PDB file of C-alpha atoms and ligand atoms in Angstrom:
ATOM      1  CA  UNK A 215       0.000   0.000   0.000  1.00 94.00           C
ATOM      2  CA  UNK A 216       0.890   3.880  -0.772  1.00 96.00           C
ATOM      3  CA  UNK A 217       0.047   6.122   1.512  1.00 98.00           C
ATOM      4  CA  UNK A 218       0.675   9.995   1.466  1.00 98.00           C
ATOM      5  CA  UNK A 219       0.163  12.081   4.598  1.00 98.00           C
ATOM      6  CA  UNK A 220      -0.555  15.596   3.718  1.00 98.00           C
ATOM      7  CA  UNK A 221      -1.200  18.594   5.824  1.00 98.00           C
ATOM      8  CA  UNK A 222       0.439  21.660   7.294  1.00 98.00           C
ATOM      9  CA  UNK A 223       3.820  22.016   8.920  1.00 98.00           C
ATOM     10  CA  UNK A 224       3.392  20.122  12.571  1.00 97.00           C
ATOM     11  CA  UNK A 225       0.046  18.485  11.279  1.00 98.00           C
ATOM     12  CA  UNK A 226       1.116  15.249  12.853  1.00 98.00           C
ATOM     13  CA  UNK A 227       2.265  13.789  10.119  1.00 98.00           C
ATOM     14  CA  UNK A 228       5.946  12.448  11.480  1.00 96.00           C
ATOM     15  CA  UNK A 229       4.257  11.287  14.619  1.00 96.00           C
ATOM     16  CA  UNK A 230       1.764   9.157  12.007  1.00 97.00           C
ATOM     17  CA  UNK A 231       3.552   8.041  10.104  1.00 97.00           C
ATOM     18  CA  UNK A 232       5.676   6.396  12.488  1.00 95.00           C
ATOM     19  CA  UNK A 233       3.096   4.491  14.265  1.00 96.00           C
ATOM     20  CA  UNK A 234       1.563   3.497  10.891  1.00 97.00           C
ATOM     21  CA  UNK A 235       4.641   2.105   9.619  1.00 96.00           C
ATOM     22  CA  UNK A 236       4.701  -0.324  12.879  1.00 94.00           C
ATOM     23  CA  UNK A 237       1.803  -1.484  12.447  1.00 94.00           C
ATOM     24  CA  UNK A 238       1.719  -2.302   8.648  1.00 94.00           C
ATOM     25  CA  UNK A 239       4.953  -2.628   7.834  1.00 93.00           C
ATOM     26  CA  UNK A 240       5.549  -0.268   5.688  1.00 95.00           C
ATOM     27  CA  UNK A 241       8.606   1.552   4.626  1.00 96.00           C
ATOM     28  CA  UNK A 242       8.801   5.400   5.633  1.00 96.00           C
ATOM     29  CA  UNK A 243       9.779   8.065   3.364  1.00 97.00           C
ATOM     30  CA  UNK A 244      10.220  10.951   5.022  1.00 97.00           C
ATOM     31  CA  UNK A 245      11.816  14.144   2.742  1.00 98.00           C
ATOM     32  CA  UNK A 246      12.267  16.519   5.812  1.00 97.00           C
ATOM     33  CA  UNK A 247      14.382  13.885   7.946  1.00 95.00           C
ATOM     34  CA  UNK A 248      16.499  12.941   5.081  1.00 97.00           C
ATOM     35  CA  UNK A 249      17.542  16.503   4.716  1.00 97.00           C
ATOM     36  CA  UNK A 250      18.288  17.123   8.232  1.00 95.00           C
ATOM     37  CA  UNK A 251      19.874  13.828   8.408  1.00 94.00           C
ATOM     38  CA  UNK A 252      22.002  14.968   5.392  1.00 97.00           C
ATOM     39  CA  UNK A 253      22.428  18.216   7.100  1.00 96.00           C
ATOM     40  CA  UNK A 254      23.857  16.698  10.392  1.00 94.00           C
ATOM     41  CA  UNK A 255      26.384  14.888   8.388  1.00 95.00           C
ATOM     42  CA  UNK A 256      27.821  18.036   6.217  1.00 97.00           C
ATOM     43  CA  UNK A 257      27.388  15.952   3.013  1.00 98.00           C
ATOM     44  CA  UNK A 258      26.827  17.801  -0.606  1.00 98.00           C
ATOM     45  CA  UNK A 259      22.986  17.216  -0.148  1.00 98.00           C
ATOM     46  CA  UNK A 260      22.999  18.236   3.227  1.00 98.00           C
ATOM     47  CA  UNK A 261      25.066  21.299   2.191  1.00 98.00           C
ATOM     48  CA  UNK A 262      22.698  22.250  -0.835  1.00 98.00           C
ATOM     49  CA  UNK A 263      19.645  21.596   1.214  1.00 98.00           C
ATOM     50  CA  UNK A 264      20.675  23.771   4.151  1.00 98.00           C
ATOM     51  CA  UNK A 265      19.571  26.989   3.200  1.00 98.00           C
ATOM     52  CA  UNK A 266      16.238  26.257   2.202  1.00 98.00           C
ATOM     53  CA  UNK A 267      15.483  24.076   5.524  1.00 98.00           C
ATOM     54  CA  UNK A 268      16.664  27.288   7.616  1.00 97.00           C
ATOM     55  CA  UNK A 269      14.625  30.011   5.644  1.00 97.00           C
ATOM     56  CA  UNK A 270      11.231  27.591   5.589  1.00 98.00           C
ATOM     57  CA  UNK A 271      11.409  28.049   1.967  1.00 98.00           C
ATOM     58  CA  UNK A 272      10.648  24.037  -0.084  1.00 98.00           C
ATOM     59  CA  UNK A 273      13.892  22.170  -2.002  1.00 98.00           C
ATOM     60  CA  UNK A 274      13.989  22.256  -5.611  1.00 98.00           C
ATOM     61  CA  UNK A 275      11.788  19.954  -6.957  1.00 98.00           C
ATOM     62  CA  UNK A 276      14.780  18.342  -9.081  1.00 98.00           C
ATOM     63  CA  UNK A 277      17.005  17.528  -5.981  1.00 98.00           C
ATOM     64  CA  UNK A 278      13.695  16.116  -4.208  1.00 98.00           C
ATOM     65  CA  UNK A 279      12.698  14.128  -7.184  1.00 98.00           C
ATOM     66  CA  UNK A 280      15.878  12.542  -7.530  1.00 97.00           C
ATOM     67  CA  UNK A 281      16.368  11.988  -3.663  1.00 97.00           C
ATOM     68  CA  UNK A 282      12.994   9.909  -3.995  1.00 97.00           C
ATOM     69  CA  UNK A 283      13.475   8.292  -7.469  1.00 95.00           C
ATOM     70  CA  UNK A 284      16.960   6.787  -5.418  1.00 94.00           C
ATOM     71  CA  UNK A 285      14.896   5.699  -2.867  1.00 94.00           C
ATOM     72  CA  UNK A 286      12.237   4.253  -4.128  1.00 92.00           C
ATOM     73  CA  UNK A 287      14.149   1.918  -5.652  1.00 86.00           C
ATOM     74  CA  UNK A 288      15.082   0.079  -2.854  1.00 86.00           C
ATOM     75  CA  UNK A 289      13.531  -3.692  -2.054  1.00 85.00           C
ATOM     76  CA  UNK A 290      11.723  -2.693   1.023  1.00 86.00           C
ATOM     77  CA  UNK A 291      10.040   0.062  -0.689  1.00 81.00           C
ATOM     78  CA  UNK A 292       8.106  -3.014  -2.553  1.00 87.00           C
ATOM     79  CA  UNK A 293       5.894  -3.642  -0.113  1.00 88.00           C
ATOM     80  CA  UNK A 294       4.747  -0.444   0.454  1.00 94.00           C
ATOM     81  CA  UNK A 295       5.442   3.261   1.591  1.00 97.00           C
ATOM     82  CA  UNK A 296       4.502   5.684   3.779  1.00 97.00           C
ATOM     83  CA  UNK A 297       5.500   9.657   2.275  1.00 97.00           C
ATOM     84  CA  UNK A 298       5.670  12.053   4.776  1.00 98.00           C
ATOM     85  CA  UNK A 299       6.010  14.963   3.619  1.00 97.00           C
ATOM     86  CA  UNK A 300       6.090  13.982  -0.001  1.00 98.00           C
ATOM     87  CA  UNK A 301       4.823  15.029  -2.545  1.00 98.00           C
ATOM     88  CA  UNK A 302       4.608  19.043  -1.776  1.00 98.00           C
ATOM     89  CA  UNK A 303       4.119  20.564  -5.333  1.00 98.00           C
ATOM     90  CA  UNK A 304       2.112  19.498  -7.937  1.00 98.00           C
ATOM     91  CA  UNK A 305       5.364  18.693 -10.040  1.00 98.00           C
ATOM     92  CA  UNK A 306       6.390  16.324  -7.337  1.00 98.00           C
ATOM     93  CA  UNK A 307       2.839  14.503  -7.012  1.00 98.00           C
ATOM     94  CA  UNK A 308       2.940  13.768 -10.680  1.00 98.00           C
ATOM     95  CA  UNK A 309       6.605  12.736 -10.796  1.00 97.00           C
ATOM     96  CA  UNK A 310       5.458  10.414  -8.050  1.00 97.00           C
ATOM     97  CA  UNK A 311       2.402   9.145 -10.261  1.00 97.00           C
ATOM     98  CA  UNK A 312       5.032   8.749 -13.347  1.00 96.00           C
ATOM     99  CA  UNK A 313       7.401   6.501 -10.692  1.00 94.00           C
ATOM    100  CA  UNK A 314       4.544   4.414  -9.157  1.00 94.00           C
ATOM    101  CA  UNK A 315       3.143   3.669 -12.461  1.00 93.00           C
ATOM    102  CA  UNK A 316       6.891   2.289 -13.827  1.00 90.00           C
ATOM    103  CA  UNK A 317       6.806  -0.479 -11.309  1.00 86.00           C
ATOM    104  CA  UNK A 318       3.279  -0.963 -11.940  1.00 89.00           C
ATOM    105  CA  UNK A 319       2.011   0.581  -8.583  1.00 93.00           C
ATOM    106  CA  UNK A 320       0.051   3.662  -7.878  1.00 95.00           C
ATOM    107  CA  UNK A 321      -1.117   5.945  -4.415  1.00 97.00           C
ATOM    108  CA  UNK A 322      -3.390   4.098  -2.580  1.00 96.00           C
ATOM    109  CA  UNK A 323      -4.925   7.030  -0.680  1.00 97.00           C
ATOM    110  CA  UNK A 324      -3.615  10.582   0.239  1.00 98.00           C
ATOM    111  CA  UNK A 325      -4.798  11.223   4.113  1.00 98.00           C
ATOM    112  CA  UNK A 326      -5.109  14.881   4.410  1.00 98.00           C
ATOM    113  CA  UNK A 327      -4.829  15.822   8.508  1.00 98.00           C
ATOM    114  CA  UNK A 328      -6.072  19.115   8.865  1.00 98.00           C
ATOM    115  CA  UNK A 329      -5.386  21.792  11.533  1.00 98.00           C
ATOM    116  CA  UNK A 330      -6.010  25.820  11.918  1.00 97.00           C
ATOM    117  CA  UNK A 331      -3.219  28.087  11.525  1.00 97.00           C
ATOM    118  CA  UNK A 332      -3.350  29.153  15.503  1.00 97.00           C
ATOM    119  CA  UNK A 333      -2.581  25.120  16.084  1.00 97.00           C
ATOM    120  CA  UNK A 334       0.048  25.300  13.516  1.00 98.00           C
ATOM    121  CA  UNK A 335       2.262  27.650  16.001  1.00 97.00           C
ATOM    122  CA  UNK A 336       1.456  25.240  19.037  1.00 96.00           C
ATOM    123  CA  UNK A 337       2.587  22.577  17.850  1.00 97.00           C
ATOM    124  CA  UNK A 338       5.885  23.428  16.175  1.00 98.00           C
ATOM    125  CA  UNK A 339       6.653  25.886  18.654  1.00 97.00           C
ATOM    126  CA  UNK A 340       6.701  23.756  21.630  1.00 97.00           C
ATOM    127  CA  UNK A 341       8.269  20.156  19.850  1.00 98.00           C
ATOM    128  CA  UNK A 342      11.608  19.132  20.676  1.00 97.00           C
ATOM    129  CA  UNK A 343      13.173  16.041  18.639  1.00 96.00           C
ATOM    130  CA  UNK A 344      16.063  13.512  20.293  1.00 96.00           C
ATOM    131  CA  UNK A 345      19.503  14.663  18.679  1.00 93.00           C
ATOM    132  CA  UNK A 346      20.089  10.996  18.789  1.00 92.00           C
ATOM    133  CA  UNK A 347      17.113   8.518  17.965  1.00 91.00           C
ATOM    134  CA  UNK A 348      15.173  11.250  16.277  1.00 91.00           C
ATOM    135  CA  UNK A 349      11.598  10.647  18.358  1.00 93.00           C
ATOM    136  CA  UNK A 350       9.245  13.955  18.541  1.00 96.00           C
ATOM    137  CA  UNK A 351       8.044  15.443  21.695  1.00 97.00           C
ATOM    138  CA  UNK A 352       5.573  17.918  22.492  1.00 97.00           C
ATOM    139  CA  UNK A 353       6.435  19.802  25.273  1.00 96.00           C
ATOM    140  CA  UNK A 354       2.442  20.442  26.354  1.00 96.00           C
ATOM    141  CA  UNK A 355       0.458  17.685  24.358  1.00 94.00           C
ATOM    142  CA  UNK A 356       3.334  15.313  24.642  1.00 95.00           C
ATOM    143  CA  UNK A 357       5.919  15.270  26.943  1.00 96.00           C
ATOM    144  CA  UNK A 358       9.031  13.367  28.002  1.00 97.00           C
ATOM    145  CA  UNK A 359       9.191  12.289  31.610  1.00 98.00           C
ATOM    146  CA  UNK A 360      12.539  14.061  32.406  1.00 97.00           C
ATOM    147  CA  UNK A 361      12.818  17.615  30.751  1.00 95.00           C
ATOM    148  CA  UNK A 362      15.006  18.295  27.848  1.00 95.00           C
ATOM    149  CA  UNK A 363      15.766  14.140  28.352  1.00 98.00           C
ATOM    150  CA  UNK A 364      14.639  11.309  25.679  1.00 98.00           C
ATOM    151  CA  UNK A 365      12.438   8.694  27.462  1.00 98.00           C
ATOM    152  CA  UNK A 366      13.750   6.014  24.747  1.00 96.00           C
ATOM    153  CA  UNK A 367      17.674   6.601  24.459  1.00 97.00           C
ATOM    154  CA  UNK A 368      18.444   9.691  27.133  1.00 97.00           C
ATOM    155  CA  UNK A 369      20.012  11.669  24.067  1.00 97.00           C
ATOM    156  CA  UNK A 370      19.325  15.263  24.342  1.00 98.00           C
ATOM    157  CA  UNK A 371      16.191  16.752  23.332  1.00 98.00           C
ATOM    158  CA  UNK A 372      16.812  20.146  21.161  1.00 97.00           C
ATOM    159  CA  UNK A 373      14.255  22.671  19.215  1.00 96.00           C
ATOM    160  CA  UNK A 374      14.630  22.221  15.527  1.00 96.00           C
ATOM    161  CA  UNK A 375      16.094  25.471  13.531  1.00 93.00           C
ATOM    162  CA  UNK A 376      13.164  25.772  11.663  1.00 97.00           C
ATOM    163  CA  UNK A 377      10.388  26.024  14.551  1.00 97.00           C
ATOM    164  CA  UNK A 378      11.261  29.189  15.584  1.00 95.00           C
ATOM    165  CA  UNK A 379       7.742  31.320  14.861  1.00 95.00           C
ATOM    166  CA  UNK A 380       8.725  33.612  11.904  1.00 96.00           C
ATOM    167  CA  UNK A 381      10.010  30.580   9.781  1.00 98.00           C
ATOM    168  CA  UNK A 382       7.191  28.637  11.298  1.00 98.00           C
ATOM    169  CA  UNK A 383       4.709  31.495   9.609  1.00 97.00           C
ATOM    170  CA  UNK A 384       7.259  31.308   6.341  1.00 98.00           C
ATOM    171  CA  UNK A 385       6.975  27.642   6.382  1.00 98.00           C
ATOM    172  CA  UNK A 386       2.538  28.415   6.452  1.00 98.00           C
ATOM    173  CA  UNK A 387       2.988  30.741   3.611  1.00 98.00           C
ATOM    174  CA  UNK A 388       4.968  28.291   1.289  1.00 98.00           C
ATOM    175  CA  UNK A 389       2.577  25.768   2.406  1.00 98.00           C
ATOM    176  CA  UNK A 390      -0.337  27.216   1.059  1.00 97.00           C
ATOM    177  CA  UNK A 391       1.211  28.350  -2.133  1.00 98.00           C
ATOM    178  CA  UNK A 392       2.657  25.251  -2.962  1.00 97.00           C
ATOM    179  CA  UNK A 393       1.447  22.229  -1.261  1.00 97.00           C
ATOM    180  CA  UNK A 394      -2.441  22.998  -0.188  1.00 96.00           C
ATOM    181  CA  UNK A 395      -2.916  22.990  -4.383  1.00 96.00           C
ATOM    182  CA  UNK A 396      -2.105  18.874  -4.142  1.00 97.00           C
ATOM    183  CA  UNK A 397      -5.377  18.379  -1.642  1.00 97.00           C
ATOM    184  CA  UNK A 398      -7.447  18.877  -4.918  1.00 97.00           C
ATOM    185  CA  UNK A 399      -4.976  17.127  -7.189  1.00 98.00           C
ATOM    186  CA  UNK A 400      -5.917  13.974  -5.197  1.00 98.00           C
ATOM    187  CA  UNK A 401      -9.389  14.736  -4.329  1.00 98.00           C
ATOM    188  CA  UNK A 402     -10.113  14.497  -8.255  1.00 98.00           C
ATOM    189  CA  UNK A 403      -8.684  10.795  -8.390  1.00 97.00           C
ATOM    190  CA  UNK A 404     -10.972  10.334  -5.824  1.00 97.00           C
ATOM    191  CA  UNK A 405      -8.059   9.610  -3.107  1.00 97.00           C
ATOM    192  CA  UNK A 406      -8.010  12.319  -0.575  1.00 98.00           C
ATOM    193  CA  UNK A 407      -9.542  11.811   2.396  1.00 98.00           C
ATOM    194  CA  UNK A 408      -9.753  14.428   5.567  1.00 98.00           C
ATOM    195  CA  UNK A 409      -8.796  14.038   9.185  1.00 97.00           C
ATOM    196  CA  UNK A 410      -9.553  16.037  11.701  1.00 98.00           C
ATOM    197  CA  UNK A 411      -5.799  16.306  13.255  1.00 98.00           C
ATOM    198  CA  UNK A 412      -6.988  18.395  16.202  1.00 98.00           C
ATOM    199  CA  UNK A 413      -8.389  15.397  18.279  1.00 97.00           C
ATOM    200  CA  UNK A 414      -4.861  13.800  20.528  1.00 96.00           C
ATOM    201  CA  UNK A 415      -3.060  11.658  18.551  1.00 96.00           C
ATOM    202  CA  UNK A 416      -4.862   8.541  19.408  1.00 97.00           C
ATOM    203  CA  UNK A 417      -7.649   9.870  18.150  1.00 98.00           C
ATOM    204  CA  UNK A 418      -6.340  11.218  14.877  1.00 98.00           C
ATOM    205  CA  UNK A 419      -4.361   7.526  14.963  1.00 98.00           C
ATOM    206  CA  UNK A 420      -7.636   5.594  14.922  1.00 98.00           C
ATOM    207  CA  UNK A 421      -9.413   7.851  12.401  1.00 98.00           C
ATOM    208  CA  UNK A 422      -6.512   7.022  10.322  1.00 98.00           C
ATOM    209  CA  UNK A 423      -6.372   3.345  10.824  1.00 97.00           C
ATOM    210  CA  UNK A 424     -10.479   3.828  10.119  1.00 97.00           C
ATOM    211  CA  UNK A 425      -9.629   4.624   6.751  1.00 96.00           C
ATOM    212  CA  UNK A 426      -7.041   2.468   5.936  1.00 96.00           C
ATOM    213  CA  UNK A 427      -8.983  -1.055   7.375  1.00 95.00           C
ATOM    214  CA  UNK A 428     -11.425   0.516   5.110  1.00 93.00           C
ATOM    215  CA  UNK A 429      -9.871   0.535   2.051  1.00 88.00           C
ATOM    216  CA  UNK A 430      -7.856  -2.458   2.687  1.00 84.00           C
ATOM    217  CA  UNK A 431     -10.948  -4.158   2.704  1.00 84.00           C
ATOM    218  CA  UNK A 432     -12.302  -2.898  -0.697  1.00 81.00           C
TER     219      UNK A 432
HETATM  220  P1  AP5 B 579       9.262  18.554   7.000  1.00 88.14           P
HETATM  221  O1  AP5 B 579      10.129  17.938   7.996  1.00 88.14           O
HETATM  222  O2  AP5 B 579       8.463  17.681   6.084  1.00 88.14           O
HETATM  223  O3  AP5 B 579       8.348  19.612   7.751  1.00 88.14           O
HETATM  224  P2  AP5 B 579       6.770  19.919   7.742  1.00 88.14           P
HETATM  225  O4  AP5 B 579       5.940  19.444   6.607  1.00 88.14           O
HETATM  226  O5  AP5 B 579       6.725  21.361   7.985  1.00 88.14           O
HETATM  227  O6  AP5 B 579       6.217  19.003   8.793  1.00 88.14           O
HETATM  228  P3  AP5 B 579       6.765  18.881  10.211  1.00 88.14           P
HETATM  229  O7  AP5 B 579       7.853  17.855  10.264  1.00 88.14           O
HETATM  230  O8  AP5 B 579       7.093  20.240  10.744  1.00 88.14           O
HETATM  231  O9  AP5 B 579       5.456  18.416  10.999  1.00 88.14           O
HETATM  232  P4  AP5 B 579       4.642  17.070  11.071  1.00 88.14           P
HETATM  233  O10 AP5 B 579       3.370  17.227  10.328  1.00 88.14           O
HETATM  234  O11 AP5 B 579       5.491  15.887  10.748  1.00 88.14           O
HETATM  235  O12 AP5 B 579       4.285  17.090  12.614  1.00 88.14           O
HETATM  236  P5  AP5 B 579       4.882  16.245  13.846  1.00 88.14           P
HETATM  237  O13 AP5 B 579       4.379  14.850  13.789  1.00 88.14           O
HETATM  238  O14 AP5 B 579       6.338  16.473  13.999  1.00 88.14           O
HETATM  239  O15 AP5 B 579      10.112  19.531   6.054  1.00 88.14           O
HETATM  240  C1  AP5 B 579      11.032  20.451   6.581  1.00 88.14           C
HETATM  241  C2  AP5 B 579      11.676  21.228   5.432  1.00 88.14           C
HETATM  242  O16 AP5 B 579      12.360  20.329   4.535  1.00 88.14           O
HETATM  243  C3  AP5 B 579      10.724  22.011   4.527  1.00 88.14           C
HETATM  244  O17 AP5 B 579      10.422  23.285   5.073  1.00 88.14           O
HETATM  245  C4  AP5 B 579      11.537  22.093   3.233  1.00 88.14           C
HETATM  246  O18 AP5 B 579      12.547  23.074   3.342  1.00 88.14           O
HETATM  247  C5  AP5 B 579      12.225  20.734   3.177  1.00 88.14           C
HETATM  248  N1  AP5 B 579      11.435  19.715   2.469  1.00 88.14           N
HETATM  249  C6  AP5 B 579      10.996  18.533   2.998  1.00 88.14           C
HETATM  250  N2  AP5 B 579      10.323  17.827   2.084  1.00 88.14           N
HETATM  251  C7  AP5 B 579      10.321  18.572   0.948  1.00 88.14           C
HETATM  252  C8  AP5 B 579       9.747  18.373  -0.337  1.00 88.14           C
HETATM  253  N3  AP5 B 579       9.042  17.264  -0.641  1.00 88.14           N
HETATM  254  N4  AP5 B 579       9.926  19.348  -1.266  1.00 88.14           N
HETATM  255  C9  AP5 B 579      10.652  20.449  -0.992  1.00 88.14           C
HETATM  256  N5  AP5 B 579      11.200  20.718   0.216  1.00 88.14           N
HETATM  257  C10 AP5 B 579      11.036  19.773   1.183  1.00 88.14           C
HETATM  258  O19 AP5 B 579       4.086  16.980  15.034  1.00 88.14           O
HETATM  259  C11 AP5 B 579       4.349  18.335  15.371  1.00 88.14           C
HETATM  260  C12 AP5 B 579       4.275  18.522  16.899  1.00 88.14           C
HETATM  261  O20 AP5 B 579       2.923  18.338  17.326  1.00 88.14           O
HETATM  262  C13 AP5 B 579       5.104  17.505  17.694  1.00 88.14           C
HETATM  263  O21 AP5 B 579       5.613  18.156  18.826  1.00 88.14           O
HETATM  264  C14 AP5 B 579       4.098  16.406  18.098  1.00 88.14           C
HETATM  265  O22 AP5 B 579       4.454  15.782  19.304  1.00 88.14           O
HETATM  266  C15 AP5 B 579       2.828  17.220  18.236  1.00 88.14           C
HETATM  267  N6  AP5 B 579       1.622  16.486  17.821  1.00 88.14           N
HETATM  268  C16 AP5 B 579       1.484  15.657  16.761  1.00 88.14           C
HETATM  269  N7  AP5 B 579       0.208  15.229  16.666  1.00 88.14           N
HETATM  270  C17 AP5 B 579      -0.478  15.823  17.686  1.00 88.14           C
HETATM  271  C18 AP5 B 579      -1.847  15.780  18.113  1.00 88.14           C
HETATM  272  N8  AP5 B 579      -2.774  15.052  17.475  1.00 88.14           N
HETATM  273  N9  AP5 B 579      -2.189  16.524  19.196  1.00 88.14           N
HETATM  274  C19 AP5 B 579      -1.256  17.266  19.858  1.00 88.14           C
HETATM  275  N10 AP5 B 579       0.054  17.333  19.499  1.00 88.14           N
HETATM  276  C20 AP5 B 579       0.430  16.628  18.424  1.00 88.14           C
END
């Protein structure tokens, strides 16, 4: 199965996708962690990626597209994929059709978790992410037991460059310019279906899982 999680920055989409991958065993493609991952390392991604990341402003659609053709590729990716945070421009969605449809494939659905723009600010604004292992905390909605401390490996627990509130509002703009076009670019294949990603995150988890036993079933 192909699933795309769409929605605003801090939707919930990382903390989704995660669980979902768990449960069906499915391979995560994640756009935004590769980069920083790159980034971390000082490789010639991470170094071409960097700027963009920091100012809240999206990749170049060629260096995304190629990141995810390499990807894609790989065995585990056969048996299915969760994109987070992929496809963000209509050039990417159909570059992702064109791929799909190459190996015979094609997106199962596109789960669209919506949120307002005030909860947008919340929720980046207050996550931290382990430096180490990469989990997300909220420090309200979801917090670790010891402050600043991950519960899973003890690695430190730091405030991502990009959550700081004007390049959250930056990252809001972009969002609507570029990726809130794609909700209707699914909708018309008849593949989008809405969340409501304000409920806690079992409760957007199960309205998820709803949708997916659903269609599994179909
Ligand atoms: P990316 O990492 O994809 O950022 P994003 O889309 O802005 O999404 P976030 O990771 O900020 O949020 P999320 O929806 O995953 O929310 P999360 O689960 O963490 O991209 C970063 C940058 O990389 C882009 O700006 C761009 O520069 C570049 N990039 C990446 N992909 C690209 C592409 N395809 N093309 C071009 N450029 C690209 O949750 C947020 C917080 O809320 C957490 O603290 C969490 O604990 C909390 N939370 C989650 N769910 C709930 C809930 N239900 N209730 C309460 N709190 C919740």
């Amino acid at each position: 199965m192909y699933i795309i999680l769409l929605g605003p920055p801090g939707a919930g989409k990382g903390t989704q996708s995660r669980r979902l991958a768990q449960e069906y065993n499915l391979k995560i493609i994640s756009t935004g962690d590769i980069f920083r991952e790159e980034i971390r390392k000082e490789s010639e991604l991470g170094k071409k990626v960097k700027k963009y990341l920091e100012a809240g402003l999206l990749v170049p659609d060629h260096i995304v597209i190629e990141l995810v053709k390499s990807i894609i590729r790989y065995p585990e990716c056969s048996l299915g994929v969760i994109f987070d945070g992929f496809p963000r421009t209509i050039k990417q969605a159909e570059e992702l059709d064109r791929l799909l449809s190459n190996c015979n494939r094609k997106v199962d659905i596109a789960i669209n978790i919506e949120i307002s723009d005030e909860d947008v600010i919340k929720r980046n604004t207050y996550r931290r992410v382990c430096i180490n292992c990469g989990r997300v905390y909220h420090l309200i909605f979801d917090p670790p037991k010891t402050s600043d401390i991950c519960d899973f490996c003890g690695g430190k627990l730091i405030q991502r460059k990009d959550d700081k509130e004007d390049v959250i509002r930056k990252r809001l703009e972009v969002y609507r310019q570029w990726t809130r076009p794609i909700i209707q670019y699914y909708s018309e294949k008849n593949i989008l279906v809405n969340i409501d990603g304000t409920k806690n995150i079992d409760e957007v988890y199960n309205q998820i899982k709803t949708v997916i036993e659903k269609r599994v079933k179909s």
